[in-house]
mmCIF file of C-alpha atoms in Angstrom:
data_model
loop_
_atom_site.group_PDB
_atom_site.id
_atom_site.type_symbol
_atom_site.label_atom_id
_atom_site.label_comp_id
_atom_site.label_asym_id
_atom_site.label_seq_id
_atom_site.Cartn_x
_atom_site.Cartn_y
_atom_site.Cartn_z
ATOM 1 C CA MET A 1 -0.096 0.058 -0.287
ATOM 2 C CA ILE A 2 1.112 3.696 -0.378
ATOM 3 C CA ASP A 3 -0.584 5.975 1.489
ATOM 4 C CA ILE A 4 -0.056 9.841 0.352
ATOM 5 C CA GLN A 5 -1.331 12.191 3.303
ATOM 6 C CA ASN A 6 -2.510 15.583 2.570
ATOM 7 C CA VAL A 7 1.082 16.326 0.765
ATOM 8 C CA THR A 8 2.071 19.713 -0.254
ATOM 9 C CA LYS A 9 4.679 20.566 -2.560
ATOM 10 C CA VAL A 10 6.212 24.292 -3.168
ATOM 11 C CA TYR A 11 8.994 25.482 -4.912
ATOM 12 C CA GLU A 12 10.653 28.778 -4.680
ATOM 13 C CA THR A 13 11.262 30.332 -7.744
ATOM 14 C CA ARG A 14 12.598 33.855 -8.431
ATOM 15 C CA GLN A 15 9.017 35.304 -8.909
ATOM 16 C CA GLY A 16 8.420 33.808 -5.403
ATOM 17 C CA ALA A 17 6.812 30.409 -3.542
ATOM 18 C CA ARG A 18 4.985 28.601 -6.185
ATOM 19 C CA THR A 19 2.750 25.950 -5.012
ATOM 20 C CA VAL A 20 2.528 22.551 -7.129
ATOM 21 C CA LEU A 21 0.430 20.674 -4.748
ATOM 22 C CA ARG A 22 -1.724 21.594 -2.204
ATOM 23 C CA ASN A 23 -3.372 19.175 0.405
ATOM 24 C CA ALA A 24 -3.268 16.010 -1.746
ATOM 25 C CA SER A 25 -3.937 12.601 -1.047
ATOM 26 C CA LEU A 26 -4.603 9.181 -2.684
ATOM 27 C CA ARG A 27 -4.310 5.425 -1.561
ATOM 28 C CA ILE A 28 -2.898 2.768 -4.072
ATOM 29 C CA GLU A 29 -3.320 -0.594 -2.565
ATOM 30 C CA ARG A 30 -1.569 -3.626 -4.010
ATOM 31 C CA HIS A 31 -2.517 -4.790 -7.364
ATOM 32 C CA GLU A 32 -4.126 -1.482 -8.431
ATOM 33 C CA LYS A 33 -3.238 0.547 -11.228
ATOM 34 C CA VAL A 34 -4.160 4.270 -10.845
ATOM 35 C CA GLY A 35 -4.314 7.192 -13.371
ATOM 36 C CA ILE A 36 -3.220 10.567 -12.654
ATOM 37 C CA LEU A 37 -4.598 13.310 -15.085
ATOM 38 C CA GLY A 38 -4.384 16.759 -15.579
ATOM 39 C CA ARG A 39 -2.610 19.094 -17.901
ATOM 40 C CA ASN A 40 0.587 20.288 -18.436
ATOM 41 C CA GLY A 41 2.343 21.994 -15.135
ATOM 42 C CA ALA A 42 -0.721 20.651 -13.101
ATOM 43 C CA GLY A 43 2.124 18.639 -11.085
ATOM 44 C CA LYS A 44 1.609 14.819 -12.286
ATOM 45 C CA SER A 45 5.316 14.632 -12.809
ATOM 46 C CA THR A 46 6.240 16.248 -9.515
ATOM 47 C CA MET A 47 3.618 14.091 -7.758
ATOM 48 C CA VAL A 48 5.264 10.604 -9.575
ATOM 49 C CA ARG A 49 8.687 12.077 -8.306
ATOM 50 C CA LEU A 50 7.691 12.635 -4.606
ATOM 51 C CA ILE A 51 6.148 8.789 -4.508
ATOM 52 C CA SER A 52 9.080 7.569 -5.816
ATOM 53 C CA GLY A 53 10.832 9.517 -3.153
ATOM 54 C CA ALA A 54 13.269 11.504 -5.369
ATOM 55 C CA GLU A 55 12.167 14.597 -4.246
ATOM 56 C CA GLN A 56 10.498 15.529 -0.417
ATOM 57 C CA PRO A 57 6.956 17.082 0.115
ATOM 58 C CA SER A 58 7.283 20.525 1.871
ATOM 59 C CA ALA A 59 4.165 19.053 3.945
ATOM 60 C CA GLY A 60 2.205 16.006 4.579
ATOM 61 C CA ARG A 61 3.379 12.866 4.573
ATOM 62 C CA ILE A 62 3.901 9.477 1.875
ATOM 63 C CA GLU A 63 4.068 5.817 3.178
ATOM 64 C CA ARG A 64 5.282 3.161 1.743
ATOM 65 C CA LYS A 65 4.287 -0.380 2.258
ATOM 66 C CA MET A 66 5.629 -1.602 -0.746
ATOM 67 C CA SER A 67 8.861 -1.733 -2.873
ATOM 68 C CA VAL A 68 8.370 1.997 -5.751
ATOM 69 C CA SER A 69 10.474 2.113 -8.551
ATOM 70 C CA TRP A 70 11.463 5.163 -10.112
ATOM 71 C CA PRO A 71 9.483 6.715 -13.080
ATOM 72 C CA LEU A 72 10.203 4.196 -15.749
ATOM 73 C CA ALA A 73 12.715 5.486 -18.673
ATOM 74 C CA PHE A 74 13.883 8.283 -16.188
ATOM 75 C CA GLY A 75 17.376 8.122 -16.373
ATOM 76 C CA GLY A 76 18.273 11.370 -13.623
ATOM 77 C CA ALA A 77 20.123 9.318 -11.369
ATOM 78 C CA PHE A 78 22.592 8.058 -13.626
ATOM 79 C CA GLN A 79 26.252 8.910 -13.515
ATOM 80 C CA ASN A 80 27.649 10.304 -17.050
ATOM 81 C CA ALA A 81 31.112 9.471 -16.528
ATOM 82 C CA LEU A 82 30.077 6.353 -15.815
ATOM 83 C CA THR A 83 29.168 3.455 -18.529
ATOM 84 C CA GLY A 84 25.925 1.701 -19.283
ATOM 85 C CA LEU A 85 27.045 -1.246 -17.535
ATOM 86 C CA ASP A 86 28.606 0.510 -14.463
ATOM 87 C CA ASN A 87 25.701 2.522 -14.141
ATOM 88 C CA LEU A 88 23.594 -1.088 -14.017
ATOM 89 C CA ARG A 89 26.143 -2.372 -11.181
ATOM 90 C CA PHE A 90 26.001 0.760 -9.285
ATOM 91 C CA ILE A 91 21.814 0.738 -9.176
ATOM 92 C CA CYS A 92 21.626 -2.567 -8.199
ATOM 93 C CA ARG A 93 24.141 -2.270 -5.387
ATOM 94 C CA ILE A 94 21.851 0.586 -3.891
ATOM 95 C CA TYR A 95 18.624 -2.128 -4.033
ATOM 96 C CA GLY A 96 20.950 -4.919 -2.976
ATOM 97 C CA VAL A 97 20.781 -7.085 -6.149
ATOM 98 C CA ASP A 98 23.500 -9.020 -8.157
ATOM 99 C CA ALA A 99 24.431 -7.185 -10.935
ATOM 100 C CA GLU A 100 26.394 -9.686 -12.470
ATOM 101 C CA ASP A 101 22.938 -11.954 -12.683
ATOM 102 C CA LYS A 102 21.343 -9.147 -14.669
ATOM 103 C CA ILE A 103 23.553 -7.983 -17.544
ATOM 104 C CA ALA A 104 22.719 -10.329 -20.136
ATOM 105 C CA ALA A 105 19.123 -9.345 -19.716
ATOM 106 C CA VAL A 106 19.770 -5.327 -19.820
ATOM 107 C CA GLU A 107 22.157 -5.994 -22.660
ATOM 108 C CA ASP A 108 19.279 -7.918 -24.478
ATOM 109 C CA PHE A 109 16.431 -5.218 -23.640
ATOM 110 C CA SER A 110 18.321 -2.020 -24.039
ATOM 111 C CA GLU A 111 19.667 -3.263 -27.519
ATOM 112 C CA LEU A 112 22.606 -0.641 -26.929
ATOM 113 C CA GLY A 113 25.342 -3.239 -28.168
ATOM 114 C CA ILE A 114 28.979 -1.675 -27.638
ATOM 115 C CA TYR A 115 27.695 1.420 -26.160
ATOM 116 C CA LEU A 116 26.529 -0.405 -23.114
ATOM 117 C CA ARG A 117 30.103 -0.228 -22.030
ATOM 118 C CA GLU A 118 30.637 3.312 -23.128
ATOM 119 C CA PRO A 119 30.164 6.150 -21.037
ATOM 120 C CA LEU A 120 26.566 7.908 -20.767
ATOM 121 C CA ARG A 121 28.092 11.104 -21.504
ATOM 122 C CA THR A 122 28.113 9.777 -25.024
ATOM 123 C CA TYR A 123 24.471 8.146 -25.366
ATOM 124 C CA SER A 124 21.470 10.072 -26.644
ATOM 125 C CA ALA A 125 18.041 10.898 -24.740
ATOM 126 C CA GLY A 126 16.722 7.714 -26.285
ATOM 127 C CA MET A 127 19.983 5.537 -25.432
ATOM 128 C CA ARG A 128 18.994 6.733 -21.880
ATOM 129 C CA ALA A 129 15.454 5.748 -21.660
ATOM 130 C CA ARG A 130 16.235 2.208 -23.040
ATOM 131 C CA LEU A 131 18.890 1.642 -20.494
ATOM 132 C CA ALA A 132 16.639 2.781 -17.388
ATOM 133 C CA PHE A 133 13.742 0.907 -18.886
ATOM 134 C CA ALA A 134 15.880 -1.975 -19.143
ATOM 135 C CA ILE A 135 17.606 -1.583 -15.611
ATOM 136 C CA SER A 136 13.664 -1.049 -14.296
ATOM 137 C CA MET A 137 12.967 -4.375 -15.782
ATOM 138 C CA ALA A 138 16.108 -5.979 -14.136
ATOM 139 C CA ILE A 139 15.083 -4.998 -10.580
ATOM 140 C CA GLU A 140 11.444 -6.177 -9.655
ATOM 141 C CA PHE A 141 9.211 -3.872 -7.639
ATOM 142 C CA ASP A 142 5.644 -3.919 -6.216
ATOM 143 C CA CYS A 143 4.761 -0.632 -7.747
ATOM 144 C CA PHE A 144 6.092 0.910 -11.055
ATOM 145 C CA LEU A 145 5.726 4.516 -11.524
ATOM 146 C CA ILE A 146 5.116 5.231 -15.055
ATOM 147 C CA ASP A 147 5.179 8.842 -16.740
ATOM 148 C CA GLU A 148 4.933 8.702 -20.226
ATOM 149 C CA VAL A 149 6.566 5.608 -21.084
ATOM 150 C CA VAL A 150 4.663 4.840 -24.409
ATOM 151 C CA ALA A 151 6.937 7.676 -25.629
ATOM 152 C CA VAL A 152 10.356 5.404 -25.249
ATOM 153 C CA GLY A 153 11.758 4.222 -28.463
ATOM 154 C CA ASP A 154 10.220 2.983 -31.871
ATOM 155 C CA SER A 155 7.477 1.239 -32.260
ATOM 156 C CA ARG A 156 8.926 -1.936 -32.129
ATOM 157 C CA PHE A 157 10.117 -0.970 -28.854
ATOM 158 C CA ARG A 158 6.960 0.149 -27.164
ATOM 159 C CA GLU A 159 5.818 -2.935 -27.984
ATOM 160 C CA ARG A 160 8.821 -5.008 -25.983
ATOM 161 C CA CYS A 161 8.388 -2.743 -23.114
ATOM 162 C CA HIS A 162 4.531 -2.971 -23.433
ATOM 163 C CA THR A 163 4.971 -7.004 -22.937
ATOM 164 C CA GLU A 164 7.851 -6.642 -19.788
ATOM 165 C CA LEU A 165 5.294 -4.311 -18.302
ATOM 166 C CA PHE A 166 1.928 -5.040 -18.494
ATOM 167 C CA GLU A 167 1.930 -8.299 -18.984
ATOM 168 C CA LYS A 168 4.448 -10.160 -17.702
ATOM 169 C CA ARG A 169 4.444 -7.792 -14.930
ATOM 170 C CA GLY A 170 0.309 -7.178 -14.716
ATOM 171 C CA ASP A 171 -0.173 -7.929 -11.026
ATOM 172 C CA ARG A 172 1.907 -5.434 -10.076
ATOM 173 C CA ALA A 173 0.348 -1.621 -8.994
ATOM 174 C CA MET A 174 0.853 1.090 -11.208
ATOM 175 C CA ILE A 175 0.670 4.647 -11.134
ATOM 176 C CA ILE A 176 0.954 5.556 -14.679
ATOM 177 C CA VAL A 177 0.646 9.717 -16.180
ATOM 178 C CA SER A 178 -0.615 9.811 -19.806
ATOM 179 C CA HIS A 179 -2.138 12.270 -22.174
ATOM 180 C CA ASN A 180 -2.973 9.310 -24.031
ATOM 181 C CA ARG A 181 -6.724 8.649 -22.956
ATOM 182 C CA GLU A 182 -7.480 5.397 -24.099
ATOM 183 C CA TYR A 183 -3.767 4.067 -22.659
ATOM 184 C CA VAL A 184 -5.408 5.128 -19.161
ATOM 185 C CA LYS A 185 -8.701 3.892 -19.782
ATOM 186 C CA ARG A 186 -7.326 0.573 -20.936
ATOM 187 C CA HIS A 187 -4.415 0.361 -17.821
ATOM 188 C CA CYS A 188 -5.997 2.207 -15.174
ATOM 189 C CA ASP A 189 -8.478 0.412 -12.174
ATOM 190 C CA LYS A 190 -9.321 4.109 -11.153
ATOM 191 C CA ALA A 191 -8.335 7.912 -11.449
ATOM 192 C CA ALA A 192 -7.492 10.791 -9.625
ATOM 193 C CA VAL A 193 -7.280 14.427 -11.531
ATOM 194 C CA LEU A 194 -5.113 17.266 -10.567
ATOM 195 C CA ILE A 195 -6.216 20.771 -11.212
ATOM 196 C CA ASP A 196 -4.321 23.489 -9.976
ATOM 197 C CA GLY A 197 -3.026 21.555 -7.348
ATOM 198 C CA VAL A 198 -5.905 20.026 -6.054
ATOM 199 C CA MET A 199 -6.353 16.344 -6.296
ATOM 200 C CA THR A 200 -9.615 14.575 -6.902
ATOM 201 C CA ALA A 201 -10.005 10.705 -6.581
ATOM 202 C CA PHE A 202 -12.197 8.591 -8.734
ATOM 203 C CA ASP A 203 -12.892 4.933 -8.175
ATOM 204 C CA ASP A 204 -13.832 5.059 -11.802
ATOM 205 C CA VAL A 205 -11.438 6.232 -14.699
ATOM 206 C CA ASP A 206 -14.728 7.420 -16.546
ATOM 207 C CA GLU A 207 -16.024 9.582 -13.885
ATOM 208 C CA ALA A 208 -12.312 10.842 -13.677
ATOM 209 C CA TYR A 209 -12.294 11.869 -17.350
ATOM 210 C CA GLU A 210 -15.853 13.399 -17.059
ATOM 211 C CA PHE A 211 -14.933 15.710 -14.295
ATOM 212 C CA TYR A 212 -11.847 16.630 -15.749
ATOM 213 C CA GLY A 213 -13.327 17.182 -19.244
ATOM 214 C CA ARG A 214 -15.451 19.834 -17.200
ATOM 215 C CA SER A 215 -12.665 21.486 -15.019
ATOM 216 C CA VAL A 216 -10.753 22.201 -18.126
ATOM 217 C CA ALA A 217 -13.516 23.065 -20.392
#
């Protein structure tokens, strides 16, 4: 279970404090798949980073009783001076996983070839995303955070991502941020809508979209 309790997030800018989330609350149970809806800048990606632990809330708390992935295809924790392989070893060490058992799977899935042994500073954005997704699949989590993962790679690679995530790990909890309505409806059990930093949760995805459409019209 992940319990988000009255979470507020404030960023300091040159124009003063900007509140991105206001007293947001949401509970995700094991095996549930939850969509987060909202316009660009509504705070969706901020919420995902808070759930992952990459950032801390300004107020409120997030209680995690299951393991949570970093946002899929997010390579922000990578070290540019290290090779892709060394980054894999570093991340596995953090999570207490034997990296040597994961190398072959990451090599196969990322399709980076010789570049897996080259520094990340030589990678394109797409190569970094493929490495991040491959490592995410190599380390098992109870809950996966998905921030527009459908945009990773070409159509063939996206299909492989779909199989690995939604078919082989279909029993896991997922939190999905996407502008693709059909994608959310197909994969999510319920949804939450973020508007002006305020989160409203719905047990029915269609009801969430109806509310979202009325609110942003």
